[in-house]
Each structure stands twice: as structure tokens, then as C-alpha cells.
Coordinates of C-alpha atoms and ligand atoms in Angstrom, one line a residue:
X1 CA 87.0 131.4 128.8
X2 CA 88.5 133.7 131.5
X3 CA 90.5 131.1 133.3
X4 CA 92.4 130.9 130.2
X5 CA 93.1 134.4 129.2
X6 CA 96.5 134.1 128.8
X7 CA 98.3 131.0 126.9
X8 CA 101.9 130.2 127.0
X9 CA 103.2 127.5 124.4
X10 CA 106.7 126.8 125.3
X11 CA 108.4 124.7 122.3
X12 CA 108.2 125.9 118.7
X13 CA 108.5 122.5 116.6
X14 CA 105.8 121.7 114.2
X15 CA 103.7 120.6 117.6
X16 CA 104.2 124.4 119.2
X17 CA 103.0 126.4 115.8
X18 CA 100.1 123.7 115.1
X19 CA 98.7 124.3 118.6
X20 CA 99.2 128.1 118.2
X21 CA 97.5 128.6 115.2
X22 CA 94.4 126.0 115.9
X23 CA 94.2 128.2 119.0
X24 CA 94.2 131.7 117.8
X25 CA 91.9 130.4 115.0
X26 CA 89.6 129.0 118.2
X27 CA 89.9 131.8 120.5
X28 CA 90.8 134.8 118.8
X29 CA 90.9 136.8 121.8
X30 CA 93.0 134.8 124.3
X31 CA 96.5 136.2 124.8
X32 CA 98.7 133.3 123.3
X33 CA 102.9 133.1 123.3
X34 CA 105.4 130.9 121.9
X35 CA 108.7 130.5 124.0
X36 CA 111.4 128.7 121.6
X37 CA 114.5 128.2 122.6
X38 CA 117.2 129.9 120.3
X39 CA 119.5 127.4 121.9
X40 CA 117.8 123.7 121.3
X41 CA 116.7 123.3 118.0
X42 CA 113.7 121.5 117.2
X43 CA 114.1 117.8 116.0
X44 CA 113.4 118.5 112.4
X45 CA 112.3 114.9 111.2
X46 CA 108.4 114.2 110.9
X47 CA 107.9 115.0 107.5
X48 CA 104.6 112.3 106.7
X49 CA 101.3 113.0 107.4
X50 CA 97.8 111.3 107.6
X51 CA 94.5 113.0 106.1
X52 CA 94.5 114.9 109.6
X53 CA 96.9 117.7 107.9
X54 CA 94.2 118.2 105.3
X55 CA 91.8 119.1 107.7
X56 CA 94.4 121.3 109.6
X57 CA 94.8 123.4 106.3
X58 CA 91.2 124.0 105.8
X59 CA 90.7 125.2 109.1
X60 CA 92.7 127.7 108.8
X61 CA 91.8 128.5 105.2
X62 CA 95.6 128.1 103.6
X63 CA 95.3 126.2 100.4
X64 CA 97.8 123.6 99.2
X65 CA 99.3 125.8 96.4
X66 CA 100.6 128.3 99.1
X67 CA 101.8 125.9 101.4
X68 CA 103.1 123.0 99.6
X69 CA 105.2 125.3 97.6
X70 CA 106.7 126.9 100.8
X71 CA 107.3 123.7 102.4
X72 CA 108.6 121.2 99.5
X73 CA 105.8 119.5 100.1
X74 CA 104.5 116.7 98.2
X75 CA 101.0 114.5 98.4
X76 CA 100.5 111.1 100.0
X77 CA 98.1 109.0 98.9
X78 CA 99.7 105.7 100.3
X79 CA 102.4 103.9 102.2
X80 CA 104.2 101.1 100.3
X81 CA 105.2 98.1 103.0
X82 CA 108.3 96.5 101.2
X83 CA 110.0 93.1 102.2
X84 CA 108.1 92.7 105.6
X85 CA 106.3 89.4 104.9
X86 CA 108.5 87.1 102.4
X87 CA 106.4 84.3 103.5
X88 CA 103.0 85.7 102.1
X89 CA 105.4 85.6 98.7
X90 CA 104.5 89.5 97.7
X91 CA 107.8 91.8 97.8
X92 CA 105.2 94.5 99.1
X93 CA 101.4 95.7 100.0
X94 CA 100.3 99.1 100.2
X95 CA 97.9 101.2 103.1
X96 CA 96.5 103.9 101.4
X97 CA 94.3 106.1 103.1
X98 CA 90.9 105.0 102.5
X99 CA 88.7 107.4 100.3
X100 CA 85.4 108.0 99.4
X101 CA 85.8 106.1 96.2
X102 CA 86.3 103.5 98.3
X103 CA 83.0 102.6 99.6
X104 CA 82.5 100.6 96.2
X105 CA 85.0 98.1 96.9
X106 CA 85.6 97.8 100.3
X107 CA 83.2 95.2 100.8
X108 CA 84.8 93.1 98.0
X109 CA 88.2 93.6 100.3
X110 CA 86.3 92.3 103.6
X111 CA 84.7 89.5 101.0
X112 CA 87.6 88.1 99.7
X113 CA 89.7 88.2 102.5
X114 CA 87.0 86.2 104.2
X115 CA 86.8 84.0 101.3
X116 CA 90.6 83.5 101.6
X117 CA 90.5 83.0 105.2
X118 CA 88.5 80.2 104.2
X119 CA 91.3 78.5 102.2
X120 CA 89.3 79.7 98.7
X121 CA 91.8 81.8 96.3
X122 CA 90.9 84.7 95.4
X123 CA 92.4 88.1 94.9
X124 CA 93.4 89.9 98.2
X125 CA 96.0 92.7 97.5
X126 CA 94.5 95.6 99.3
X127 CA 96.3 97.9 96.8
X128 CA 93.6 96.2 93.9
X129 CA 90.7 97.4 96.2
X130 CA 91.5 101.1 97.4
X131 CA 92.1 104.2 94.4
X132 CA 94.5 105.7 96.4
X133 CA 97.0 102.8 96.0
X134 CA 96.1 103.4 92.1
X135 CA 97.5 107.0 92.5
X136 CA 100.5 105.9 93.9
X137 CA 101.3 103.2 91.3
X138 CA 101.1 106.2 88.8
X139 CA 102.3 109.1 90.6
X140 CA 99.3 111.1 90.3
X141 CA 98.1 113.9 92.4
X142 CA 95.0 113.0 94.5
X143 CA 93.4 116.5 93.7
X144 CA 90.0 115.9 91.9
X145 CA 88.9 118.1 88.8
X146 CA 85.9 119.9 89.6
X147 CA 83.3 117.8 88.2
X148 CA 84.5 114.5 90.0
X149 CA 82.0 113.6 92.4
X150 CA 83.6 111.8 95.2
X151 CA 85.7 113.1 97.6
X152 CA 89.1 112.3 97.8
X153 CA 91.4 111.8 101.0
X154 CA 95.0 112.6 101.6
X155 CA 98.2 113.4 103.8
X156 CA 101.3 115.4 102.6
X157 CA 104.9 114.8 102.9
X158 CA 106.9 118.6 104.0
X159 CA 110.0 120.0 105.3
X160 CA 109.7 119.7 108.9
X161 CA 111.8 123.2 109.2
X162 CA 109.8 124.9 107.0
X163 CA 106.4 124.1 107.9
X164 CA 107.7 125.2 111.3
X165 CA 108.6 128.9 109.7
X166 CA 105.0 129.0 107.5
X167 CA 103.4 128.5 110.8
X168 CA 105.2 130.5 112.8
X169 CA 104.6 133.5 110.1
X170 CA 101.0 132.7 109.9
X171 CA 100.5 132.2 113.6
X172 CA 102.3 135.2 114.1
X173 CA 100.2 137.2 111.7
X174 CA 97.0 136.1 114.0
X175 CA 98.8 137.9 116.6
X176 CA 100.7 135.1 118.9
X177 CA 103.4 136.6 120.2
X178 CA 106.7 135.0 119.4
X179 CA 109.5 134.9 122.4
X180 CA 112.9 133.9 121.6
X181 CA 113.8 132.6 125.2
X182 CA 115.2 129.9 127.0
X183 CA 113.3 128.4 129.8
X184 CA 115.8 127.8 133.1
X185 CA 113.3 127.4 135.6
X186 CA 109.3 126.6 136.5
X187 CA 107.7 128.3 139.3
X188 CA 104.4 127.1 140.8
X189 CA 101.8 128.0 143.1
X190 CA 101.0 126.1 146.6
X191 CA 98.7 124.1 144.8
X192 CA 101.0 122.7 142.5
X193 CA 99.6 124.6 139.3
X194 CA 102.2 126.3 137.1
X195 CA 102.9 130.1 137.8
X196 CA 105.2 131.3 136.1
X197 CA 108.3 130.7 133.4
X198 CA 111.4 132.1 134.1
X199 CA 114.2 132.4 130.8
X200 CA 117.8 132.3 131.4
X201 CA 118.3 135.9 130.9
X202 CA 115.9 136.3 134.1
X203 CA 112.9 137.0 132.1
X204 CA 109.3 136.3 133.6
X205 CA 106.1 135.0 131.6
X206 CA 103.0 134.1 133.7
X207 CA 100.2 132.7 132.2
X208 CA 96.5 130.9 133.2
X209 CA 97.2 127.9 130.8
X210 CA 100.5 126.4 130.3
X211 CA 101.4 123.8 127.1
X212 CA 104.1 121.5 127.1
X213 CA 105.8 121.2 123.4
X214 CA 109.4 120.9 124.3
X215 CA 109.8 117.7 123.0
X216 CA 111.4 114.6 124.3
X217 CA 112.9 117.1 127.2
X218 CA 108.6 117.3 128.7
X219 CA 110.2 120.2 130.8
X220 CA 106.8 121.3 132.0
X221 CA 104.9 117.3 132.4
X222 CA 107.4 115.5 133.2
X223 CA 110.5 117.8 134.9
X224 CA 108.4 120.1 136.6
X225 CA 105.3 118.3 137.1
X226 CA 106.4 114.7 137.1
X227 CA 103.5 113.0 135.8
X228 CA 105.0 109.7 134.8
X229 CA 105.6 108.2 131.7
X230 CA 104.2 105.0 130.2
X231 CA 107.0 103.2 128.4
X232 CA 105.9 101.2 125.4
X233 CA 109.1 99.6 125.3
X234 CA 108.1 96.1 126.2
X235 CA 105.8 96.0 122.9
X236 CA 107.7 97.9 120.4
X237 CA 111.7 97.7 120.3
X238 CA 112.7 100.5 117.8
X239 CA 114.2 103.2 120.2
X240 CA 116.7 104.5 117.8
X241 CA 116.8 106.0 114.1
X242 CA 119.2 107.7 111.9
X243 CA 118.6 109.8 109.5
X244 CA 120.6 110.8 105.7
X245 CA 118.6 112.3 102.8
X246 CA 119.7 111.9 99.1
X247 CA 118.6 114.1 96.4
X248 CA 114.8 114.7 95.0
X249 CA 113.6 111.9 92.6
X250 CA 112.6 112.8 89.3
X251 CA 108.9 111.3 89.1
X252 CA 107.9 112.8 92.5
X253 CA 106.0 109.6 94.3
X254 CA 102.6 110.3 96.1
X255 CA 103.8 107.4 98.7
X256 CA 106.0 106.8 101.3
X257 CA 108.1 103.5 101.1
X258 CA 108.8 101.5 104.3
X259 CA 111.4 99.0 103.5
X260 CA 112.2 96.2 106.5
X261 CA 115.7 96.4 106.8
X262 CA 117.8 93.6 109.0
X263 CA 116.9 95.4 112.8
X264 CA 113.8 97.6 111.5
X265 CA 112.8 100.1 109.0
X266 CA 113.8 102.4 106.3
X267 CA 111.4 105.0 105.2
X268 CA 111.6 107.2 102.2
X269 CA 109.8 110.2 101.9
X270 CA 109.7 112.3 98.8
X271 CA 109.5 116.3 99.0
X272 CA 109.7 118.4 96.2
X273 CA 113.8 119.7 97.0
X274 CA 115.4 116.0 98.2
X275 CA 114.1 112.6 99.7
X276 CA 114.1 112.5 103.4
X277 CA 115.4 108.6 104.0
X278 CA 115.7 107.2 107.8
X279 CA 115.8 104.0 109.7
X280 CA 114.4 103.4 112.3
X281 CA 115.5 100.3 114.9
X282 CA 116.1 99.0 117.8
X283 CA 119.7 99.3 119.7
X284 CA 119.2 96.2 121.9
X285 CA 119.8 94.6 118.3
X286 CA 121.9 96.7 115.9
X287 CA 124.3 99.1 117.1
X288 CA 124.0 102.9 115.6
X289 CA 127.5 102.0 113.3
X290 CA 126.1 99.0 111.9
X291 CA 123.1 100.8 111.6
X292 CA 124.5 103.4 109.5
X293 CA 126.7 100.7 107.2
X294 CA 123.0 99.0 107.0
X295 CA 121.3 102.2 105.4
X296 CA 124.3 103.4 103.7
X297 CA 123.9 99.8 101.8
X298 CA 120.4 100.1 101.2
X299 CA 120.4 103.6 99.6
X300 CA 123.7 102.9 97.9
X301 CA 125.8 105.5 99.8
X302 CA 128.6 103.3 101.2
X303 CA 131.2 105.6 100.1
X304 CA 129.3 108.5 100.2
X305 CA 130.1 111.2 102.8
X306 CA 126.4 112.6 103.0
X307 CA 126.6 113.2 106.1
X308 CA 124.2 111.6 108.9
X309 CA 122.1 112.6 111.8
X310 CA 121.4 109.8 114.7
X311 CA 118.6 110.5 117.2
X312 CA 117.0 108.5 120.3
X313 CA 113.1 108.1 120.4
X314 CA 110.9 108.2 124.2
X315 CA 108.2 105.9 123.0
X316 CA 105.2 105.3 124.9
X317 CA 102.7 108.2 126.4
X318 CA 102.0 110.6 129.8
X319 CA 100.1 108.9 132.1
X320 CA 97.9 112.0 132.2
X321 CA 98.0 114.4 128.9
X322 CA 96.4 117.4 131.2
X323 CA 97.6 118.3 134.6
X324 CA 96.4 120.9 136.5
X325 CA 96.8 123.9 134.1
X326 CA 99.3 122.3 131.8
X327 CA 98.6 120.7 128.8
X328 CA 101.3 117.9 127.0
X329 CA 101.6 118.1 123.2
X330 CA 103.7 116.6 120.6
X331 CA 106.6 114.3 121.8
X332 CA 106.4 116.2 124.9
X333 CA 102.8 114.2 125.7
X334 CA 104.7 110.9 124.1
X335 CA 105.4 109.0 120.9
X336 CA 104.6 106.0 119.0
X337 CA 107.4 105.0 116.2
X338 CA 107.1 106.8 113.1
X339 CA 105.7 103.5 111.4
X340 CA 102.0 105.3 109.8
X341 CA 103.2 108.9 110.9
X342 CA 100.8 109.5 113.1
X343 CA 102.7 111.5 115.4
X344 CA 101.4 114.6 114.5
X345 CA 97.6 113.6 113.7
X346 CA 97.7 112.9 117.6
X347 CA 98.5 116.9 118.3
X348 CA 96.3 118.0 115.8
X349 CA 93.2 115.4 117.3
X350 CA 94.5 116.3 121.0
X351 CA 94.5 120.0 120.4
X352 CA 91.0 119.7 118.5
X353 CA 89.2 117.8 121.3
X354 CA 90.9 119.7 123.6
X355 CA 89.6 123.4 122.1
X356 CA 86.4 121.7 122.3
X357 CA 86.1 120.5 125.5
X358 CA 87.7 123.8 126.8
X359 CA 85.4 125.9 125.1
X360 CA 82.3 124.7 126.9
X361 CA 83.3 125.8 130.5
X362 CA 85.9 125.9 132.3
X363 CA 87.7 122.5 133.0
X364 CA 86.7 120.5 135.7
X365 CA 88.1 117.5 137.0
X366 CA 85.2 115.2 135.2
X367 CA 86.3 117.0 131.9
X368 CA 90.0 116.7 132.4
X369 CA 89.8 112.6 133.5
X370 CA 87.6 112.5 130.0
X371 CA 89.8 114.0 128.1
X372 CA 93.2 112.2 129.4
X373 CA 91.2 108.7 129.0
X374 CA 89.9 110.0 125.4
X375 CA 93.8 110.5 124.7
X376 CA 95.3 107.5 126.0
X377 CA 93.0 105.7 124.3
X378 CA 94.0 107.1 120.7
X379 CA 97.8 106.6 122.0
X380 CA 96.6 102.8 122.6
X381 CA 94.8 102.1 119.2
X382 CA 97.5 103.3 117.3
X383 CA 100.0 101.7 119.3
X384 CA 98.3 98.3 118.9
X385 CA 98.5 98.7 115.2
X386 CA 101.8 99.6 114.7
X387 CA 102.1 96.3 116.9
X388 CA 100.6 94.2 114.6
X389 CA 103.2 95.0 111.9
X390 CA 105.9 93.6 113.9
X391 CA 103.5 90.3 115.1
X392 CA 102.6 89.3 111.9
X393 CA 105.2 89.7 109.4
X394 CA 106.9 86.5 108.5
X395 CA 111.0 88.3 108.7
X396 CA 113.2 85.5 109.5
X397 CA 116.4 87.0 109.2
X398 CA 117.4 87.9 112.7
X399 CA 116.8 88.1 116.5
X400 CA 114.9 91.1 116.3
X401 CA 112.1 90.0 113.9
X402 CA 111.8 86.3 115.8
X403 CA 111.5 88.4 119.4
X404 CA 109.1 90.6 117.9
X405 CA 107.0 88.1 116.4
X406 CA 107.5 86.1 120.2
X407 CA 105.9 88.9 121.3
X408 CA 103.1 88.1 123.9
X409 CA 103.1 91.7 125.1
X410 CA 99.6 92.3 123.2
X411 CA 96.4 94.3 124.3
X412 CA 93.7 92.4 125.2
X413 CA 91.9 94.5 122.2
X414 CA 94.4 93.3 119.5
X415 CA 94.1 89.8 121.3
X416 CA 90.4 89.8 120.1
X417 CA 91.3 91.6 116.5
X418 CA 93.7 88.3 115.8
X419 CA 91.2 85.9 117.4
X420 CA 88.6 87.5 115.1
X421 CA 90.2 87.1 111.9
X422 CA 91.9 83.9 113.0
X423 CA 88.6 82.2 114.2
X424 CA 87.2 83.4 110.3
X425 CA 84.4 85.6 112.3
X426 CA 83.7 89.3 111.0
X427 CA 86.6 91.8 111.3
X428 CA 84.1 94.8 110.6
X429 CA 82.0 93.9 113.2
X430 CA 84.8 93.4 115.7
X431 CA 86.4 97.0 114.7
X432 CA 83.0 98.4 114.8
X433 CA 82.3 96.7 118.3
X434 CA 85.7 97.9 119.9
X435 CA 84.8 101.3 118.6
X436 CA 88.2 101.5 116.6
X437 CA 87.5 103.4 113.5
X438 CA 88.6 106.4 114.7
X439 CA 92.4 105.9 113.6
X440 CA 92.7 102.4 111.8
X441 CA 89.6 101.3 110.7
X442 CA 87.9 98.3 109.1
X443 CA 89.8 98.3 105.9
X444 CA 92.9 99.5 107.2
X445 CA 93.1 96.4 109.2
X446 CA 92.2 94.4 106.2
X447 CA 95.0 96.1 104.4
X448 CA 97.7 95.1 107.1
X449 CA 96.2 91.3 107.8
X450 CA 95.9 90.6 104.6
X451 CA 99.1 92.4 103.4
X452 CA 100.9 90.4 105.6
X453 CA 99.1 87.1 104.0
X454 CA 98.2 85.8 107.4
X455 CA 96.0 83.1 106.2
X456 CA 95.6 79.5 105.9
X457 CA 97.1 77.5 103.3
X458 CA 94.7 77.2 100.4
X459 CA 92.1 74.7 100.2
X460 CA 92.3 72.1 98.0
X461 CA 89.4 71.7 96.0
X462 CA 87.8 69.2 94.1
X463 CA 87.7 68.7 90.2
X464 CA 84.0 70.4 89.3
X465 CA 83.3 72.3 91.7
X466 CA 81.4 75.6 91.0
X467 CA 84.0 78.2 90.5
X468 CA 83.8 80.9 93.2
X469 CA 82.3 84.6 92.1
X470 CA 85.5 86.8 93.0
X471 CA 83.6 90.2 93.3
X472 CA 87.2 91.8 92.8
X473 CA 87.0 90.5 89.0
X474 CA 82.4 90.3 89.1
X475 CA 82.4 94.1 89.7
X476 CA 86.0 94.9 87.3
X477 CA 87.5 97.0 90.3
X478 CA 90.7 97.3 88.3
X479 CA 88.9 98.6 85.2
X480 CA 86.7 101.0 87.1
X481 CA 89.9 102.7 88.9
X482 CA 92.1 102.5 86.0
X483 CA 89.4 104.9 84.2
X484 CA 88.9 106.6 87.0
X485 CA 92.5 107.7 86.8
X486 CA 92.4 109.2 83.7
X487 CA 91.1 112.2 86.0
X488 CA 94.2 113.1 87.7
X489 CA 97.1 114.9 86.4
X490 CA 100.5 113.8 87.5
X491 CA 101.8 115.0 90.9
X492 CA 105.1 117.0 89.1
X493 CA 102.8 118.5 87.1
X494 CA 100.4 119.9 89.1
X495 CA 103.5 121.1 91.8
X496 CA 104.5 122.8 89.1
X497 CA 101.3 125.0 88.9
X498 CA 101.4 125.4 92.5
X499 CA 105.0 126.8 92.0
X500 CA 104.0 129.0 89.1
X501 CA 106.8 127.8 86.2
Ligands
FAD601 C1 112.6 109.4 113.7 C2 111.4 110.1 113.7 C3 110.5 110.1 112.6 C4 109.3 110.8 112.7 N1 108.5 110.8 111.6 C5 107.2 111.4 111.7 C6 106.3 111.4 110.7 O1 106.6 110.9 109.6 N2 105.1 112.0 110.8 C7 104.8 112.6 112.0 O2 103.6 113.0 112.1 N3 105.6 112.6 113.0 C8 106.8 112.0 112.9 N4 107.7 112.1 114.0 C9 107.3 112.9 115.1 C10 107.6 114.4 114.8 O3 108.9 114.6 114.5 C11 107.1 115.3 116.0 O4 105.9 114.9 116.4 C12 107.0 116.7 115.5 O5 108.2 117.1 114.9 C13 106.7 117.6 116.7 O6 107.8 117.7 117.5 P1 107.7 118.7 118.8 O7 107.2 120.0 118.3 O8 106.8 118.0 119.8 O9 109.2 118.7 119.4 P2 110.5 119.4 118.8 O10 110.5 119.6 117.3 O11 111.6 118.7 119.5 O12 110.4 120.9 119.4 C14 110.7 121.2 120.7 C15 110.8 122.7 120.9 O13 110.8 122.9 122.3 C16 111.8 124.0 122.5 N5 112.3 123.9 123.9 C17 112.8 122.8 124.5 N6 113.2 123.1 125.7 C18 113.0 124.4 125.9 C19 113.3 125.3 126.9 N7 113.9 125.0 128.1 N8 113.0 126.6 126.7 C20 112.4 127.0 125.6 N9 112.1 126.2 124.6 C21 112.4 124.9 124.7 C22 112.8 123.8 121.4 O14 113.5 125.0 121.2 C23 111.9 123.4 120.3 O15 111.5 124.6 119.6 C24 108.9 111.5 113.9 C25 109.8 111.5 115.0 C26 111.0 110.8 114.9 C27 111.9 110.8 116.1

């Protein structure tokens, strides 16, 4: 632990205060800082979460009462994929976040997608199979009563800006020191490690570990380090998004909705004080003005003077994610398009392994390698499945959805996923063979083939013969969840509590 005595974090976006208060919770006696600039403000969009953010609270002991209510915050049980795939003839399908519950119906997922694979019909709408989809239809909170016995999961949607100031408070309160500084220049030793910051005001701040959260600007990685940057731009196209939020709806949703617009996507994320809407394309197809008129239209704003903020996204990943003594985090370390939200679930995984590694010894270069692979990897996996939204949706309505479906830019492990369901062989096995569970597992995968109906046409089949046992209907999925609802109190209701009113 000596080697890293002394932490400086410079960037305080939500990836600065996560990594600060997972560190002073891990090593309560290292000296740790957080430089923000009062001068660049953080980019204040990233406001859905996976099940990751769950965790995150736990660890630190914070329950969801305290911060939800500081942070507008809302749950998320699900995200709702609207007009993708007009082809599979379903407006929409749904990826929850896959549950404990679960386990009693996933295999009826796998077996009737199989079955449908085959040409058989049968039902294969993932949100049937998965309780968390249930939640969403009705709005309910995915908090179980205290004598349910499974374990549910969950992500959140927040103010980005005031999650920022909770953390900042409570990392604060654990003793990181807070400096209000901006960073002109980057000193380092002869052997290339970082030395030393230096603020415009001529202020000094040495440290033995340096981490990188400034955002797309990487000063540390990439401006002073130059480790370079893997562009994921030749797989996925969205490099733009603009952003206008609208007022709070009155049935709070547990989901966020992900509507395919003409050049991309529109999200819409509900938080407790307004709805955070964006859309998020590509500007070798749409330009930011038509882009604009575009979301304007779909939220029905056109002559609405809401006013609207455009920003630029860096996506693809560092080549290395830890450099000598520096450590990349958040969109400093890179960034895959908002599509799941995974964005920060990779600091919070990055900054977990990384604690873990870290605490053993001190780093070597065998531990380092391990750990940049170990990240790359993750950046890859969830990169190939945000890929296979834009390969297999059946959008015919423009030059941007026919060159992403022409897309031949493919991993050679999303190659075998498609040839595997394609070919009718077993997805679960292939998942479990690539070792992909970690971010989008078996059902997931299910959820997004199957959502997008990429299957054969049905079968035809002759007069007589034996009708095929549908588990969905054998085992009365929809019955079971729809009882098992009853549980759950609706989400207003239970924020309400949390607020105290
Ligand atoms: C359109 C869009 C939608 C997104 N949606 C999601 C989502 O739904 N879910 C999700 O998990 N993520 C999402 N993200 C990603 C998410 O916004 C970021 O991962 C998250 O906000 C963390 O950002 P950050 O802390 O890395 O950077 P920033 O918020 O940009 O913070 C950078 C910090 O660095 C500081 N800084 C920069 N330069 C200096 C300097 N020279 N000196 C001192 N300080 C400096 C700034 O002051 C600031 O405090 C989205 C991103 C985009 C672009």
C-alpha cells in the first residue's frame, strides 16, 4: 500500500466522486484529492444505471431513501426498445435486468426461442418471461416486502448534478480532500511517470497514484501520456446527441424508453423533478438542426423554446486503461453510446477490480497487462452488443439504418453469437463458452435476438399434428408474475415515503 500513499483524482463528474468514495471506503488511510475544475463543468447527462449502482450503494452503506430523494432519482427495472424492428411486427420489446425470479422462466425464454428458431410459433416476447418487464408495465417499485423470498435486481435513473454533490459531500465526509483548481500543466519524472499537477494559479499537487476523470479532454492518458485511443467509429456511427428535458410525468415509469428515431435514438428517462429526453445519432447522417427539428417533433416541442443542449461523444476505449502510475476512468478511459447505460457500470467494475488487484501488492507489470486486458475486454463485450442492436433491427427508413445493418465491421465473437442462433445451435452454451455473462448474459441476448424477431418465417404445419407444449402457457408464466405483483407498491408511492410527505 505504500506506493500509493497519496491519490490525486483530477475530474469531479459522477466518475471522479464514484472513484473517491469506493477508494476511501477501500483504503481508509491513503491520502486521496479531488482536483475539479471551477472552470469546465462536468457533462451532466448519464442519468441511467444498470444493477451495478445497487451494489455501489451498499458498499458504502447509503440506502435508497437518502439518496434517491437527494438525487430525483427514480428505479429501473427495464428498458423499453420502441420502433427498432417494424419487420418483427411488435412496436416494441423490453431488456429488463434479469432477476432472481427469473431463474423459473428463463429456460422457457431459451426454449421457445429455440422452438421458434425452428419455424414452430410460440410465444417469444422476452417481456412475458422476465418480472422485471412486469414492473415496468405497471409502474411498480422493484423493492420486495420483507417476506418475499427472491431477490430482486435493479438500476436507478438520477440527476447527474446531484449525485455528483451527494458524493462529493459523502466522499468528503470520509475525509478526501476537495481542491477547486484548474489543471494547466503535467509534470513528470525521467521515467515518464506522473509527478506532479500544476493549477493555473501556480499551485502544486504531487501524488504516488494519479487518476484520469477529466472526461472526453483524458488530460492525464491521452494529453500528457499519449496512450492512444481505439476508435469504435467504424462499428457504431452515433457520435453526436442533443439533449432537451420536459417536465416530470405523473405515473413515474420504472423504465427507460429508447425510441429509433430517423438517424438514431431518443431516450427518455424519468426522475422524480422532470424527464431527461436526448437523441442520440450520427452526424455523417443527420445534421445537429435537423436533429433538433427531429426530437422537437417526437416530444411535441416544435414551437417550444425549451431550450437545448448539443454535445459530441469520443466513442471507443484507451488502448491501455493503466499507465505507469496513472489510472483512466469514466469517459476519460473511453465510451460506448449510451444505448444500455453502461457507461458508468464500467467505472464502478474498473475501479472495483482495480481496488482489488491493487490491494494485493504493489502493481507489477504482469498485474497491470491483466488488468488493461480484463478492461478492454468488458469495453469489447459491451460494445458488441450495443452492435447487435444496430445489425439486426429491420429500420428501413434511411441511409443510416441500411449502413448499419451493411455493417460487416463485427467481432469475430458476435460472428459466432449470430452463427449460433442462426445455425439453431445453443445460445447458452455459446455465451457460456465465450465467457460472456459478465455484462450481457444468456437471457439478455435472448431478449435482443428475439426482440428484434430475427427468425425464420414460420413453418407450415400439417393438419393433425400434435400441438407443441408452449412452456410459456404449460407453466402459466403470466399468471405466476401477475400474482407475484400484487407484492409491490407503486413507484410514486413508495418515493413518496422516501421523501417523507
Ligand atoms: C449523451 C450521453 C448520454 C449518456 N448516458 C449515460 C447513461 O444513461 N448512463 C451512464 O452510465 N452513462 C451515460 N453517459 C456517460 C456519463 O455521462 C459519464 O460516464 C459520466 O457522467 C461520467 O463522466 P466523467 O466523470 O467521466 O466526466 P465529466 O462529467 O465530463 O467530468 C469531467 C471533470 O473533469 C474536470 N476537469 C477537466 N479538465 C480539468 C482540468 N484541466 N483541471 C481540473 N479539472 C478538470 C471537470 O471540471 C469535470 O469535473 C452518457 C454520456 C453521454 C455523452
Amino acid at each position: 500500500m505504500a506506493i500509493m500513499h497519496r491519490i490525486a483524482i483530477v475530474g469531479g463528474g459522477t466518475a471522479g466522486w464514484m472513484t473517491a468514495c469506493l477508494m476511501a471506503k477501500a483504503w481508509p488511510g491513503a491520502e486521496i484529492s479531488v482536483i475539479e475544475s471551477p472552470d469546465i463543468g462536468i457533462i451532466g447527462v448519464g442519468e441511467g444505471s444498470t444493477p451495478s449502482l445497487k451494489r455501489f450503494f451498499r458498499q458504502l452503506n447509503i440506502p435508497d431513501s437518502e439518496w434517491m430523494s437527494a438525487c430525483n432519482a427514480t428505479y429501473k427495472t427495464n428498458i423499453e426498445f420502441i420502433d427498432w424492428s417494424p419487420a418483427s411486427g411488435r412496436h416494441s420489446y423490453s431488456h429488463p435486468f434479469i432477476t432472481q425470479l427469473d431463474s423459473f422462466s428463463e429456460r422457457a425464454l431459451y426454449s421457445n426461442c429455440f422452438s421458434r428458431r425452428m419455424g414452430i410459433d410460440v410465444e417469444t416476447r422476452p417481456e412475458k418471461f422476465l418480472f422485471n418487464a412486469y414492473l415496468a408495465a405497471a409502474a411498480r417499485a422493484p423493492v420486495t416486502p420483507a417476506n418475499f423470498p427472491f431477490r430482486l435486481e435493479y438500476g436507478y435513473h438520477f440527476d447527474a448534478f446531484l449525485l455528483g454533490q451527494f458524493l462529493r459531500k459523502k466522499a468528503t465526509d470520509a475525509k478526501v480532500q476537495h481542491l477547486q483548481l484548474t489543471i494547466a500543466q503535467v509534470v513528470q519524472q525521467p521515467n515518464g511517470d506522473l509527478k506532479e499537477l500544476v493549477s493555473q494559479d501556480g499551485q502544486r499537487i504531487s501524488a504516488d497514484l494519479f487518476v484520469d476523470c477529466t472526461g472526453f479532454g483524458s488530460l492525464l492518458m491521452q494529453k500528457t501520456l499519449a496512450v492512444p485511443f481505439e476508435s469504435f467509429a467504424s462499428n457504431l456511427f452515433n457520435d453526436s446527441a442533443l439533449v432537451i428535458p420536459t417536465a416530470a410525468l405523473a405515473e413515474l415509469p420504472v423504465q427507460t424508453k429508447a425510441t429509433a428515431l430517423s438517424n438514431g435514438w431518443a431516450w427518455q428517462i424519468p426522475l422524480q423533478n422532470r424527464t431527461g429526453n436526448g437523441y442520440v445519432f450520427s452526424s455523417a447522417f443527420i445534421n445537429k438542426d435537423q436533429a433538433e427539428t427531429e426530437l422537437r417533433r417526437h416530444l411535441g416541442l416544435l414551437n417550444s423554446d425549451v431550450q437545448s443542449r448539443h454535445l459530441t461523444m469520443n466513442v471507443g476505449q484507451l488502448k491501455q486503461h493503466w499507465y505507469k502510475n496513472c489510472l483512466a476512468l469514466g469517459l476519460a478511459q473511453g465510451f460506448i453510446e449510451p444505448l444500455e447505460a453502461t457507461a458508468l457500470h464500467l467505472v464502478q467494475t474498473a475501479v472495483e477490480i482495480f481496488i482489488d488487484q491493487y490491494s494485493l501488492s504493489a502493481a507489477t507489470p504482469s498485474q497491470q497487462s491483466h488488468y488493461n486486458q480484463s478492461i478492454s475486454e468488458r469495453f469489447d463485450k459491451v460494445r458488441d452488443y450495443i452492435v447487435a442492436h444496430y445489425k439486426l433491427n429491420s429500420r428501413d427508413d434511411s441511409d443510416y439504418w441500411r449502413a448499419n445493418r451493411a455493417n460487416t465491421d463485427l467481432s469475430d465473437s458476435l460472428l459466432q453469437i449470430l452463427d449460433c442462433w442462426y445455425r439453431k445451435n445453443d445460445l447458452d452454451q455459446e455465451i457460456k463458452r465465450q465467457q460472456l455473462s459478465s455484462h450481457f448474459g444468456t437471457t439478455s441476448w435472448h431478449c435482443l435476438l428475439s426482440g428484434y424477431g430475427v427468425y425464420p418465417a414460420l413453418a407450415a404445419r400439417p393438419n393433425g399434428e400434435p400441438k407443441y407444449i408452449d412452456p410459456f402457457k404449460e407453466q402459466q408464466l403470466e399468471a405466476f408474475f401477475s400474482a407475484c405483483l400484487l407484492n409491490f407498491m407503486p413507484q410514486n408511492e413508495l418515493l413518496n415515503i422516501y421523501q417523507g410527505t
